[in-house]
Structures are given as structure tokens and as C-alpha cells.
Coordinates of C-alpha atoms and ligand atoms in Angstrom, one line a residue:
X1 CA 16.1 -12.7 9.2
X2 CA 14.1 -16.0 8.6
X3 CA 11.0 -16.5 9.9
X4 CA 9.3 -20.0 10.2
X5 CA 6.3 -21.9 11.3
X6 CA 7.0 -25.0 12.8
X7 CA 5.2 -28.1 13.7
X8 CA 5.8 -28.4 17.4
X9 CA 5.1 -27.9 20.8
X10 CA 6.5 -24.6 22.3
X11 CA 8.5 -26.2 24.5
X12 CA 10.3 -28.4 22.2
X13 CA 11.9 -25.7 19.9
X14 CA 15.4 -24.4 20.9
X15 CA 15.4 -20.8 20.5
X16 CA 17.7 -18.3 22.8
X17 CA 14.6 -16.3 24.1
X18 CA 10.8 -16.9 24.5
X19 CA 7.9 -14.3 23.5
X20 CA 4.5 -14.3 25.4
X21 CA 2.0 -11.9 24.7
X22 CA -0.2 -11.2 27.7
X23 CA -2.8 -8.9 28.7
X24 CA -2.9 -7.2 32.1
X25 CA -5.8 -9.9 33.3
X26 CA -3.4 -12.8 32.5
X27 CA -0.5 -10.7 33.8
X28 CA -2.3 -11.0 36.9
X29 CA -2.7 -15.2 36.7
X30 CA 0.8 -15.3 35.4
X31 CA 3.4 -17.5 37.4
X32 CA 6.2 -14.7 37.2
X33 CA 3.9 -12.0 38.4
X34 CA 5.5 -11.2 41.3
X35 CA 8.6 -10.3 39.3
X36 CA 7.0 -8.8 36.4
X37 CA 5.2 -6.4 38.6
X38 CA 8.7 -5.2 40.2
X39 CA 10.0 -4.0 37.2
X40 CA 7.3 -2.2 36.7
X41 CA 5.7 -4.0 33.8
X42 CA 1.3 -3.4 33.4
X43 CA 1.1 -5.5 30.0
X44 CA 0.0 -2.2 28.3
X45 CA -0.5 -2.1 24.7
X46 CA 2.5 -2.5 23.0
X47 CA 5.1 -2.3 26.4
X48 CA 8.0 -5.0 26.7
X49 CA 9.5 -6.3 29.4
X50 CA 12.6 -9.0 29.8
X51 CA 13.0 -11.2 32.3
X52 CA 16.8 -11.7 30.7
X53 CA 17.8 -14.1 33.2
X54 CA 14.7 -16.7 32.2
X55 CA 14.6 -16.3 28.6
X56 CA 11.5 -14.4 29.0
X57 CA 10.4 -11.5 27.1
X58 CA 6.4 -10.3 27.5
X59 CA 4.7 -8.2 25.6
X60 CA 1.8 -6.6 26.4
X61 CA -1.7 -6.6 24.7
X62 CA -5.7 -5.3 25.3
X63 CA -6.6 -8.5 23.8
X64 CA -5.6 -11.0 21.6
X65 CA -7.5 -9.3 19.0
X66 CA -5.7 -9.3 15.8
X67 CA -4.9 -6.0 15.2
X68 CA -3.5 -5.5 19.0
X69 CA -1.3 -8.6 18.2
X70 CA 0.1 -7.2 15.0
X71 CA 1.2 -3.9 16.9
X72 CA 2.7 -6.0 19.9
X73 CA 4.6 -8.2 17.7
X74 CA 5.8 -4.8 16.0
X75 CA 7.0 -3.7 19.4
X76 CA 8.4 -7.4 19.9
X77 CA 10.5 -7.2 16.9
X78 CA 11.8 -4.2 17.6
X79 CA 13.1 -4.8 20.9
X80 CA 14.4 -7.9 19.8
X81 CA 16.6 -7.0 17.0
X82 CA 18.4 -4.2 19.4
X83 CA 18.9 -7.0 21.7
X84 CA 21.9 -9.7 21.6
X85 CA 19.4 -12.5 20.7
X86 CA 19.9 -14.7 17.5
X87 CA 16.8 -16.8 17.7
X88 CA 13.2 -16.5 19.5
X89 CA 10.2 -18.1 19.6
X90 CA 6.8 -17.6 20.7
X91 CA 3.1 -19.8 20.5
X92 CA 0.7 -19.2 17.4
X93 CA -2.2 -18.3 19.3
X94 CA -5.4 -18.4 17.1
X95 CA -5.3 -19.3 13.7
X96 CA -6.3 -15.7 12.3
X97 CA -3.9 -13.6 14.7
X98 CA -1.4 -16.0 12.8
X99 CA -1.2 -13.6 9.8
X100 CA -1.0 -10.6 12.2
X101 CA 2.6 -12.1 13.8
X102 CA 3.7 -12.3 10.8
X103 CA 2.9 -8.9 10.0
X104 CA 4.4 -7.5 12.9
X105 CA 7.5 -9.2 12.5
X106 CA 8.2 -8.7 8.8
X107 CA 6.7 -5.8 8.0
X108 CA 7.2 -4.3 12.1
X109 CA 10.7 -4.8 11.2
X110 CA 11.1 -3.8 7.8
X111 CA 14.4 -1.4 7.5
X112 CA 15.3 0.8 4.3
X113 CA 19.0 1.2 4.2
X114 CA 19.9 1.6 0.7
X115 CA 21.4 4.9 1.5
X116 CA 23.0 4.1 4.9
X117 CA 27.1 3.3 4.5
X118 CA 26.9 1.8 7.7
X119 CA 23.3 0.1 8.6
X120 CA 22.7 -0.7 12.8
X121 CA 23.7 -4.5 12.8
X122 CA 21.5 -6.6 14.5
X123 CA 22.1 -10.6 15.4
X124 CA 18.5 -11.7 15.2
X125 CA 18.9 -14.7 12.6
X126 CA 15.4 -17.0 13.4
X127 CA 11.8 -16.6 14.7
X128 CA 10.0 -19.7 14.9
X129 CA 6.3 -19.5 15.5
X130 CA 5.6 -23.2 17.2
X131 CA 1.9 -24.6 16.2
X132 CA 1.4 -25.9 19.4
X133 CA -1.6 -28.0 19.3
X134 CA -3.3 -26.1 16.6
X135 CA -4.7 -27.4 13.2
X136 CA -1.1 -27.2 11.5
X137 CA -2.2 -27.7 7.8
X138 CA -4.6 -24.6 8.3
X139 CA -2.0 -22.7 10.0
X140 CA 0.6 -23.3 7.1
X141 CA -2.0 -21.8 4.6
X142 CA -2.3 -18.9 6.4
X143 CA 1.2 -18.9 7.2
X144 CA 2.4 -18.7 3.6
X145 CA -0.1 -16.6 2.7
X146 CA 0.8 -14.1 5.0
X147 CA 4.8 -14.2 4.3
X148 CA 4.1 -13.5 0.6
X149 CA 1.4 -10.8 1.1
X150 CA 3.7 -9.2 3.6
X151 CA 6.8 -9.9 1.4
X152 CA 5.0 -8.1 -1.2
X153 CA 4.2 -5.2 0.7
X154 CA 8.1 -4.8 1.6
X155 CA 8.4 -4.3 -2.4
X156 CA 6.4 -1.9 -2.3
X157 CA 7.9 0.0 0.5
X158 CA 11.5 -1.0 -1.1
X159 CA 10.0 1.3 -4.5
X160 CA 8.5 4.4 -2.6
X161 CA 11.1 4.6 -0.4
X162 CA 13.8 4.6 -3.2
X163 CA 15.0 8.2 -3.8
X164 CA 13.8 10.4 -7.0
X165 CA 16.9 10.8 -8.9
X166 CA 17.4 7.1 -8.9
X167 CA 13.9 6.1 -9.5
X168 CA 12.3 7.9 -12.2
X169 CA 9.5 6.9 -14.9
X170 CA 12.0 5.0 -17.0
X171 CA 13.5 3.0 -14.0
X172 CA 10.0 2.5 -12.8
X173 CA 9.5 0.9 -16.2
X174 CA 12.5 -1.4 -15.9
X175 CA 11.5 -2.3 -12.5
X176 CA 8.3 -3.7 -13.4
X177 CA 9.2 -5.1 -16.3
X178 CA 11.8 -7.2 -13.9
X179 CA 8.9 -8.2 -11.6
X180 CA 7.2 -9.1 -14.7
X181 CA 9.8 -11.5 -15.9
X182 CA 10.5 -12.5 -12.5
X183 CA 6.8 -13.6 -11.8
X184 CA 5.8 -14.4 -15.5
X185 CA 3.9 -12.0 -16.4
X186 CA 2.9 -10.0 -19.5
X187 CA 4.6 -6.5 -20.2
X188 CA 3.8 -3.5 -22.3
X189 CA 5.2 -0.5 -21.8
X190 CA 4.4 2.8 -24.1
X191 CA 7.1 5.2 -24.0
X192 CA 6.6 8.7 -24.7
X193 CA 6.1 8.6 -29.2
X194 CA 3.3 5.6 -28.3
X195 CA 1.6 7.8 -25.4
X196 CA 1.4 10.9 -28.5
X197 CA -0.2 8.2 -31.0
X198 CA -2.8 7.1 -28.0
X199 CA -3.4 11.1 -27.9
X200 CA -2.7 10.5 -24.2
X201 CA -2.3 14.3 -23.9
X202 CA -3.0 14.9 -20.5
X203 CA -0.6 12.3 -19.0
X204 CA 2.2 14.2 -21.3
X205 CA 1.7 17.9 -20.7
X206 CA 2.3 16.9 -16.8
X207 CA 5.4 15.3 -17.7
X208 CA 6.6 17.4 -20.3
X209 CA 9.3 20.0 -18.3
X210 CA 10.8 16.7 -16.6
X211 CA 14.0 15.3 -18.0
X212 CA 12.7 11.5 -18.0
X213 CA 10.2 10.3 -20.6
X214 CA 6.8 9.9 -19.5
X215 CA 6.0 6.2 -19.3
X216 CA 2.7 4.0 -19.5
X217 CA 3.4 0.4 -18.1
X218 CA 0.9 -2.6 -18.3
X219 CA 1.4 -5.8 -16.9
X220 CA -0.9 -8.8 -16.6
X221 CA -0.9 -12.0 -14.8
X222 CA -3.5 -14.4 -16.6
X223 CA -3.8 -17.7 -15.5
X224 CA -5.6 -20.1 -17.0
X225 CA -8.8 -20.8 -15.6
X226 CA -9.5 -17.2 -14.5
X227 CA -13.0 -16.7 -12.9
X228 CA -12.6 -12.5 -13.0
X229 CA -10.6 -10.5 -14.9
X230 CA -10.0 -7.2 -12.6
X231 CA -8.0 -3.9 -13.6
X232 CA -5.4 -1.8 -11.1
X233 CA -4.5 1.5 -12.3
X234 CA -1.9 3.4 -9.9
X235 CA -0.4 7.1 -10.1
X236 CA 3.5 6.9 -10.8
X237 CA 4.6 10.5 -10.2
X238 CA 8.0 9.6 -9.3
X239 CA 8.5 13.4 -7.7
X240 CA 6.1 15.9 -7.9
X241 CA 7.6 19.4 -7.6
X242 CA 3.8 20.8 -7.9
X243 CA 4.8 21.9 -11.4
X244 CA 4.6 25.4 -12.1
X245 CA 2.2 26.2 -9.4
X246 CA 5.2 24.7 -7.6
X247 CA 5.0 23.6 -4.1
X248 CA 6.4 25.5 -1.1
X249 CA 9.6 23.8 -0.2
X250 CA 8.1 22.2 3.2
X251 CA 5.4 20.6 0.9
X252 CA 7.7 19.0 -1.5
X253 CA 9.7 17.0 1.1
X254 CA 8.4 13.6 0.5
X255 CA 6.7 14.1 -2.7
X256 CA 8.9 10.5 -4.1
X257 CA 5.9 9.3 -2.1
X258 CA 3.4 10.3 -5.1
X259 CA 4.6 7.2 -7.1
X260 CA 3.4 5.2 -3.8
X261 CA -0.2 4.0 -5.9
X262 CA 1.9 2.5 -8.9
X263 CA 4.3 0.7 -6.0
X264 CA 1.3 -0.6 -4.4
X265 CA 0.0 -2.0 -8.0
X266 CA 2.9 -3.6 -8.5
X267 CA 2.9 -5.5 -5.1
X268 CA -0.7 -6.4 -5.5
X269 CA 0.1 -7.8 -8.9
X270 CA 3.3 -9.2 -7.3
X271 CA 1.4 -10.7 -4.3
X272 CA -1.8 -12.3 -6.7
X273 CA 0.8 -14.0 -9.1
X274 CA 2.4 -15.4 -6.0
X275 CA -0.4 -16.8 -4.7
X276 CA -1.4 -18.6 -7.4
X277 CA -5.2 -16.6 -7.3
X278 CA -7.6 -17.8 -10.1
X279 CA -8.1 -14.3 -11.5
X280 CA -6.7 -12.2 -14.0
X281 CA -5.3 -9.0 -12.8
X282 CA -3.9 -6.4 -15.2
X283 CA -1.8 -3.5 -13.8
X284 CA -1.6 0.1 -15.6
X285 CA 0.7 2.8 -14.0
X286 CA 1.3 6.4 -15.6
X287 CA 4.9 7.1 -14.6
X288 CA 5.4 10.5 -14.9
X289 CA 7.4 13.5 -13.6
X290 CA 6.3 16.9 -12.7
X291 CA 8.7 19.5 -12.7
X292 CA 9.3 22.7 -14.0
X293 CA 10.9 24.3 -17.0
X294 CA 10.5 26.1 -20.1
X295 CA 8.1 23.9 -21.7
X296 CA 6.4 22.7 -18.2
X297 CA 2.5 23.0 -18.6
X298 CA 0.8 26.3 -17.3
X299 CA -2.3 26.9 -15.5
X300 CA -4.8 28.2 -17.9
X301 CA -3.6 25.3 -20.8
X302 CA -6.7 23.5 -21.7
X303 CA -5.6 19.9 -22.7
X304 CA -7.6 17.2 -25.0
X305 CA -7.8 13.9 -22.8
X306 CA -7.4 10.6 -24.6
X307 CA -11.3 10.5 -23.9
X308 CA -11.7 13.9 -26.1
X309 CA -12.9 15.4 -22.4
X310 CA -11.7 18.8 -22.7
X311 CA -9.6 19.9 -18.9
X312 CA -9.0 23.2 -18.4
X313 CA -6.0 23.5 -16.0
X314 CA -5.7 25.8 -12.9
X315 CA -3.0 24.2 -10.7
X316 CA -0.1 21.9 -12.4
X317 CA 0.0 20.4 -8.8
X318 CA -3.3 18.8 -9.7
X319 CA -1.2 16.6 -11.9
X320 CA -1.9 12.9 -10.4
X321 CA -5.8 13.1 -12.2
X322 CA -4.7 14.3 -15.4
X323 CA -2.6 11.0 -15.4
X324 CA -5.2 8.6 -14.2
X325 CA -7.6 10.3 -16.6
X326 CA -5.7 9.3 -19.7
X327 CA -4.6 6.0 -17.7
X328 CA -7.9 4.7 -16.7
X329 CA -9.8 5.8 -20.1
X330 CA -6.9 3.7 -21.4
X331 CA -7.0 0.5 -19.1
X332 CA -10.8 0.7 -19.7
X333 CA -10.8 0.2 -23.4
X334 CA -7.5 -2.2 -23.4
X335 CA -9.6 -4.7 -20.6
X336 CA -13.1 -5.6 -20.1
X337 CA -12.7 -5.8 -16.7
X338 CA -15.3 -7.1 -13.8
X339 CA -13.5 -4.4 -11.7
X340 CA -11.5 -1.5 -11.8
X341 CA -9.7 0.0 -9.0
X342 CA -7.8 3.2 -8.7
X343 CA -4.7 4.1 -6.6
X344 CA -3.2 7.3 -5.9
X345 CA -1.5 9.4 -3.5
X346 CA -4.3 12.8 -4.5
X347 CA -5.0 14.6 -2.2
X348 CA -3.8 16.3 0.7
X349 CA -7.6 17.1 1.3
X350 CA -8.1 13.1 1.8
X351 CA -5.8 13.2 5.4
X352 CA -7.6 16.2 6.4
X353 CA -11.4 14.5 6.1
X354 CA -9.9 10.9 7.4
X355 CA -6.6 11.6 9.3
X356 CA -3.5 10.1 8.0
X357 CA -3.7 6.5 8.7
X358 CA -7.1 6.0 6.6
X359 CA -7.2 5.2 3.1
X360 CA -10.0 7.6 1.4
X361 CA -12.6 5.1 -0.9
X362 CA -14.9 6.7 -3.0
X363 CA -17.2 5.3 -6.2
X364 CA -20.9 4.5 -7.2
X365 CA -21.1 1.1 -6.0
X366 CA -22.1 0.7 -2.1
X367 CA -21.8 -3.1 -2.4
X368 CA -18.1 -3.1 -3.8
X369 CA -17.6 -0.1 -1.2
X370 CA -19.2 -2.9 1.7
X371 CA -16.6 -5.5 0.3
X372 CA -13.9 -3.4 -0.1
X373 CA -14.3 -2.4 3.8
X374 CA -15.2 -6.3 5.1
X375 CA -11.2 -7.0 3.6
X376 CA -10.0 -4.0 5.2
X377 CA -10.7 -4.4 8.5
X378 CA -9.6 -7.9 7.9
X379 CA -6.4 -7.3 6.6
X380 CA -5.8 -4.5 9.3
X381 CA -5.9 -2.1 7.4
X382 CA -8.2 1.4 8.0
X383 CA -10.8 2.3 5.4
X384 CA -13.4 5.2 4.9
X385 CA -16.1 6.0 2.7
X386 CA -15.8 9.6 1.2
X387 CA -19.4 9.7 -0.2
X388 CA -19.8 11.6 -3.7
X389 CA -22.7 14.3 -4.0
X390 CA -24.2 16.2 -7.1
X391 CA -23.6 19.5 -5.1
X392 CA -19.3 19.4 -5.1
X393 CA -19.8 17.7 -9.0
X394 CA -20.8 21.2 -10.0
X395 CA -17.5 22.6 -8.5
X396 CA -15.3 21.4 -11.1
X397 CA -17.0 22.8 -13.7
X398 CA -15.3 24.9 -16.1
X399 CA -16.4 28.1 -18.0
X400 CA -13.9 27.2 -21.2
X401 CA -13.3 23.5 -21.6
X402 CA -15.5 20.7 -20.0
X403 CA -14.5 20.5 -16.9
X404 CA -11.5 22.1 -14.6
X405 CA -8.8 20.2 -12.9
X406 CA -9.6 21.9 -9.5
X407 CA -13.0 22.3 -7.5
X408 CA -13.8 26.0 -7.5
X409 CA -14.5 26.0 -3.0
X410 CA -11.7 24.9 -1.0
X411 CA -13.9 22.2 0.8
X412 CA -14.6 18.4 -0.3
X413 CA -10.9 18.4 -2.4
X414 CA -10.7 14.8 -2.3
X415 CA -14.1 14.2 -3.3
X416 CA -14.1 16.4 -5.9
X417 CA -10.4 14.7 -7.0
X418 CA -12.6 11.5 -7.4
X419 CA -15.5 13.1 -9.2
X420 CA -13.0 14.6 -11.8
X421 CA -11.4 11.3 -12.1
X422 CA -15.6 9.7 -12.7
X423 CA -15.9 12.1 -15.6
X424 CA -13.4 9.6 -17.3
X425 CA -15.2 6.3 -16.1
X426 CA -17.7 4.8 -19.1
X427 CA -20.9 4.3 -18.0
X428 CA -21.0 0.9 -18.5
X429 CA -18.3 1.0 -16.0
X430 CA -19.5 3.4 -13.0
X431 CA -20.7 0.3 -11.2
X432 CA -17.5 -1.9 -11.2
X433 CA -15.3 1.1 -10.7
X434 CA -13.4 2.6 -7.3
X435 CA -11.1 5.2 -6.2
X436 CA -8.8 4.6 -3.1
X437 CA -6.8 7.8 -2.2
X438 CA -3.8 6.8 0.0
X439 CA -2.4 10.0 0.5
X440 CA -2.0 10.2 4.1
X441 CA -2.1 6.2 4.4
X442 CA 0.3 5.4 1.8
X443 CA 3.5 7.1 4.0
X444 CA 4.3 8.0 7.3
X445 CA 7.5 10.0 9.1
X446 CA 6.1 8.6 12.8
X447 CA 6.0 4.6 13.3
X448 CA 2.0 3.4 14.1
X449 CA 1.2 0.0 14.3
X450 CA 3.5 -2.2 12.0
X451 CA 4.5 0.7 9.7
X452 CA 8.0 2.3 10.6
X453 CA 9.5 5.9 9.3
X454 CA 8.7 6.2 5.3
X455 CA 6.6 4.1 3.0
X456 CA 4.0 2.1 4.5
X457 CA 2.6 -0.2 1.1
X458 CA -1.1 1.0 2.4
X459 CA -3.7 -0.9 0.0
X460 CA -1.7 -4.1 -0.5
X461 CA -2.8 -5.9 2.1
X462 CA -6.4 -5.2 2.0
X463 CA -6.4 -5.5 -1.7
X464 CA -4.7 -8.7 -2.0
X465 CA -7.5 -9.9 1.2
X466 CA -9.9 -9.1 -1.2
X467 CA -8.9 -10.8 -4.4
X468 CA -8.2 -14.0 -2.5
X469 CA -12.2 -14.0 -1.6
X470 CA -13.4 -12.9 -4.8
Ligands
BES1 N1 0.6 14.5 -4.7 C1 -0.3 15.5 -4.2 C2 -1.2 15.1 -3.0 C3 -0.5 14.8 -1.8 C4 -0.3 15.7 -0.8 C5 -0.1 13.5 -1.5 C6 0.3 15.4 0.4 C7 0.6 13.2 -0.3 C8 0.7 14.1 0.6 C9 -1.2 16.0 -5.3 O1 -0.7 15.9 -6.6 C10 -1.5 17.4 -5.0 O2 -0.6 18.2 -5.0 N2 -2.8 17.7 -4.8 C11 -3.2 19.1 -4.5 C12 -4.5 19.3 -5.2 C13 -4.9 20.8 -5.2 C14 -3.9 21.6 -6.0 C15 -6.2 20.9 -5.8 C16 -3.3 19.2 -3.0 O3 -3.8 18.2 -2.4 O4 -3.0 20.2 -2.4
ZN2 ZN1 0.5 17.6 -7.1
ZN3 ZN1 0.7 14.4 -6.9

């Protein structure tokens, strides 16, 4: 499916059906009121209706608010591609609802159907979003801009949702170093005799029971006249069984979701080169497995961090910090960044504070926390501050080693996730560093707003929002 911007008035663009979005005061004003109201149509949030015989199709909206847009289009998409229709077209309506239509309709209408032998067919070939009168070269910008942030965020969904025994840390690996030669930029990657000689021990007693060597993958984008230089670390656990404190089998059902902060990485690194952004962006990911075996890691193991932090180990389903720990102390000596920025699917503590559509955002700084949240609720995407306290930093203390991978009271688990994961950030750093925990945010098995059944690529867009305002 193609969608395009063009330079014309709505009128003037051939298309076999045409989209207006209206809310239930305009519904009122509307010329085809009388009809609209005998099927029944209210222009609720996110209801349809087609007036097949006209060419019509309405959507409703609250308000032409951005974030109602992005869900109607969503809604519009959908009822459009299990429709007959090859083309449609509809009116940009505001220059920054522009970005939102294009959210609803690519990422609204993503599909994953790798694994299907016979995917639904649908006819929908072309939306065109006419200009009308609108400041066209401003509306391009934000047109393009949009398309490759969404595009990007499609990646990312394409890697999460892609099952475990195909993707796995060396596959990872491959992928990124495809994107990397694909998008020109830098690649390391450390497999499993490197990660031993960076006495990366954490990251390798979580992958040690699992059939695939452990992976540490670093990619760059540097362009020339960069005005920042920012780091992106992201948690590849490509399945996560739970270890030997295994999971119940319920649990473990979507755990190829746990890789979800490496995927989002790579489509923020994906989306910046694409853009052309003036900054430097380097992207670490710990691809790892957790699974169990004979030589799988046990509770009570203490393990020797890269940092020489000593972690005494309680749960092996704790596993995602013992891989940033090693990951970020890593990324944190390899860059001098302005910024470093965590993401990880962590805790299943972080959907129970915020609910599952909220990404969890914890660090020192309030004024990267304020700008991190100003690009959120631009991009769309939902936010919250999970404040840290010196009271739950006691809880992960440890009576053998220096500090325990669990918090010793059940309450607080994804703040005290993010305090463990502070015990590896330098102090020169504490200021430019932050955690985002997109455990509940980062993957869904009920649509809401432009994100359908499985991965949702939470943090790209509000990530990508940001870097292009730095
Ligand atoms: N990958 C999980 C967290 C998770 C849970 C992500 C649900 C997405 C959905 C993580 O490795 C984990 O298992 N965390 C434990 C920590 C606990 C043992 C302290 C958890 O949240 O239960
Ligand atoms: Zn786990
Ligand atoms: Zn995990």
C-alpha cells in the first residue's frame, strides 16, 4: 500500500472513495446529515460509517486533536482495507495532525504475516492525503518525516514480532549488521570469547544454558558535523524462559517480546540515520538468551560485573539488568556521550504502577525527564515518571556481594529494577543518563489506538521526536 501527499485540492484527486473525519458538532452542520443519522452514525470516537453509494466514508472524532485523529485514521484504515476499495483520499487537516494520519494509516494498518500461508488479501493500493490549501512545503517536511519515523517503527515491530527460534542473539546480530550496511553505519559486534575478555560476566552467566552465543552489538551513525553524540543501549533477550527460576508457562507466552528494547534501538538508529539528524547516535544491544540447562546460572551465584560490582543473584528471571549492567558500563566507557538512554522490556512491576500502555521513565535528571515527556505527548506516545527514593535503594542490598539482583519487598519492582541498573551508571554520568521500561508499552495482544495484536515499537516515536529537537 502506497501512501502519498499530494499537492492539490481535494476535489481534484481521483480516488474510488473519500475520508472525512467529523465530530458529532460538525455531524450536525454536515450536508448528508439526514442520511448519516439513519444509519445510525453519532461520529463517536473511532466509529465508521459508508455512505457506499456517494463515495463517502466518515469517521468519527472528539476533536481534531492529534491523538484522536491518529486512532480515527487507525479505524479508517482498517475498514478500508476489508473493503473493495483500491484508492482513497481524504483533506490534510492541520499541519501537525498531518503526522498523526500517517500514523494511523501505516502503523494502524501494519500486519505481521510471516507465519500465515495464506494472509487476508486486501485491494487497497493508494491513499492520497490532498494539501488542500495548506502550506505544502511545510506539509512535505512533516510528511516525510512522519513516513520514515513510522516506517521505522514497522522494523521494529517486523523484529519483535519474529518468532524465537528464528530470531536468536546471532540472527539479531546479522540483522543489525544488515541495517548497518543498509544505512551506512558503523558495526561491531563481540561474540561470546570477546564478551569473556571484556569480563562481561554478568551478560554471560544469563546466557550461558542457551544454545546461541551471547552477543554484544554496537552500531553508530556519525555524521559529520554532529552537535551531540547520544548513546541507546537496549535489552535483547530474544526469549526469556525465566531461567531456572523458570517462568510459569502462562508467563512465558510472549516472552520473544523481551528483545522488544534492542528492536526499538535499532529503529531509532534506523529512523535518525534516515533523517539525516545532525547528531551522533551509537546503539549497544546485549543479545542474549535465557534458558535452562545444566550449566544455566542459579540463584545464589554471585557474579563479578564488567564494573567489578559484585551481584548476588536470587531470581535468574531478573536477567534483563544483569545484561544492561555489563552493557551500559560498557557503552559508557566505549562513548563519551551527552546522553544515555536505556531500553528494556523489565519489569512486569512497571504495567502494574502505570498500566500497560505507559512507558515507565525513571533517572536523576528532572530536566531530561521534562524533555523526554514534552516529545512524548508529542509524538503520541504515553509517558510516566517512576520517581526513585533512598528508601527502596536499600532494598537491593545484599548481605554477600554488593548488591542483589532482586529488591527484598515485593512493592516498587520497577523502581528498584532502575536503581539496580544506577548502581552501574558513573557518576559523572547520573545526570545525562535515563531508564525507559517498556514492558507493558512495548507489546500488546488487544489493538489500542494505532497499535494492532503483537509488537507495538513503543519508544521510537517519542525518541526519534526528541532527537530531531535536540
Ligand atoms: N522480561 C521480564 C519482564 C516482563 C514481564 C516483560 C512481563 C514483559 C512482560 C523480566 O525479565 C522479568 O522476568 N522480571 C521479573 C523480575 C522479578 C523476578 C524481580 C518480573 O517482572 O517478574
Ligand atoms: Zn526475566
Ligand atoms: Zn526479561
Amino acid at each position: 500500500m502506497n501512501i502519498k501527499l499530494i499537492n492539490k485540492n481535494i476535489a481534484d484527486i481521483k480516488a474510488d472513495i473519500k475520508v472525512e473525519f467529523l465530530t458529532p458538532d460538525e455531524l450536525k452542520k454536515h450536508k448528508e446529515f439526514k442520511l448519516l443519522n439513519l444509519t445510525g452514525f453519532k461520529a463517536e470516537q473511532d466509529s465508521i460509517c459508508f455512505l457506499h453509494e456517494k463515495g463517502l466514508l466518515f469517521c468519527g472524532v472528539d476533536s481534531k486533536k492529534s491523538d484522536d485523529i491518529r486512532s480515527a485514521t487507525t479505524s479508517m484504515i482498517k475498514a478500508l482495507k476489508s473493503s473493495n476499495y483500491e484508492s482513497a483520499v481524504f483533506g490534510a487537516l492541520k499541519a501537525n495532525s498531518l503526522a498523526a494520519m500517517v500514523e494511523g494509516v501505516v502503523l494502524g494498518g501494519y500486519e505481521f504475516n510471516d507465519y500465515k500461508s495464506k494472509p487476508k488479501e486486501n485491494k487497497l493500493e493508494n491513499i492520497f492525503i490532498a494539501s488542500n490549501e495548506l502550506d505544502y512545503k511545510k506539509l512535505k517536511t512533516i510528511f516525510k518525516d512522519a513516513l520514515i519515523i513510522s516506517n521505522a517503527t514497522c522494523f521494529t515491530r517486523d523484529i519483535v514480532n519474529t518468532a524465537p527460534q528464528e530470531l536468536n542473539p546471532l540472527s539479531l546480530a546479522y540483522l543489525a549488521q544488515r541495517l548497518a550496511d543498509e544505512n551506512s553505519l558503523e558495526c561491531e559486534i563481540f561474540a561470546e570469547d570477546e564478551l569473556k575478555k571484556q569480563n562481561m560476566n554478568a551478560m554471560l552467566a544469563v546466557g550461558r544454558a542457551s544454545i546461541h552465543q551471547s552477543q554484544l552489538i554496537h552500531l553508530a551513525y556519525k555524521p559529520k558535523k554532529a552537535k551531540k553524540i547520544i548513546s541507546l543501549v537496549g535489552k535483547g533477550l530474544t526469549y526469556d524462559s525465566g531461567g531456572l527460576s523458570l517462568k510459569p508457562s502462562t508467563s512465558m507466552v510472549t516472552m520473544k517480546m523481551d528483545k522488544a528494547g534492542a528492536c526499538s534501538v535499532l529503529g531509532i538508529i534506523k529512523a535518525v540515520s534516515e533523517l539525516k539528524l545532525d547528531i551522533e547516535v551509537h546503539a549497544f544491544i546485549g543479545a542474549v538468551e535465557n534458558m535452562v540447562g545444566g550449566d544455566a546460572y542459579k540463584p545464589d551465584d554471585v557474579l563479578v560485573s564488567r564494573s567489578g560490582t559484585t551481584i548476588e543473584v536470587r531470581n535468574t528471571d531478573a536477567e534483563g539488568r544483569l545484561v544492561l549492567a555489563d552493557v551500559l558500563d560498557y557503552a559508557q566507557e566505549k562513548v563519551d556521550a551527552d546522553a544515555i538512554f536505556d531500553f528494556a522490556t523489565l519489569t512486569g512491576a512497571c504495567m502494574v504502577a502505570l498500566g500497560q500502555y505507559t512507558t515507565g521513565v525513571m533517572g536523576h535528571s528532572h530536566k531530561l525527564k521534562h524533555e523526554i515527556s514534552k516529545a512524548a505527548t508529542a509524538s503520541g506516545e504515553l509517558t510516566g515518571s517512576l520517581p526513585f527514593n533512598k528508601h527502596l535503594k536499600k532494598l537491593i542490598k545484599s548481605e554477600i556481594a554488593d548488591i542483589s539482583n532482586v529488591s527484598s519487598k515485593p512493592y516498587g519492582g520497577a523502581i528498584t529494577a532502575g536503581l539496580f541498573l544506577d548502581n552501574f551508571i558513573k557518576d559523572e554520568n547520573k545526570d545525562k543518563w535515563l531508564h525507559f521500561d517498556i514492558a507493558g508499552s512495548a507489546y500488546t495482544e488487544t489493538p489500542w489506538d494505532c497499535n494492532v495484536y503483537g509488537a507495538t515499537g513503543a519508544s521510537v516515536r517519542f525518541m526519534s521526536e526528541y532527537l530531531k529537537n535536540i
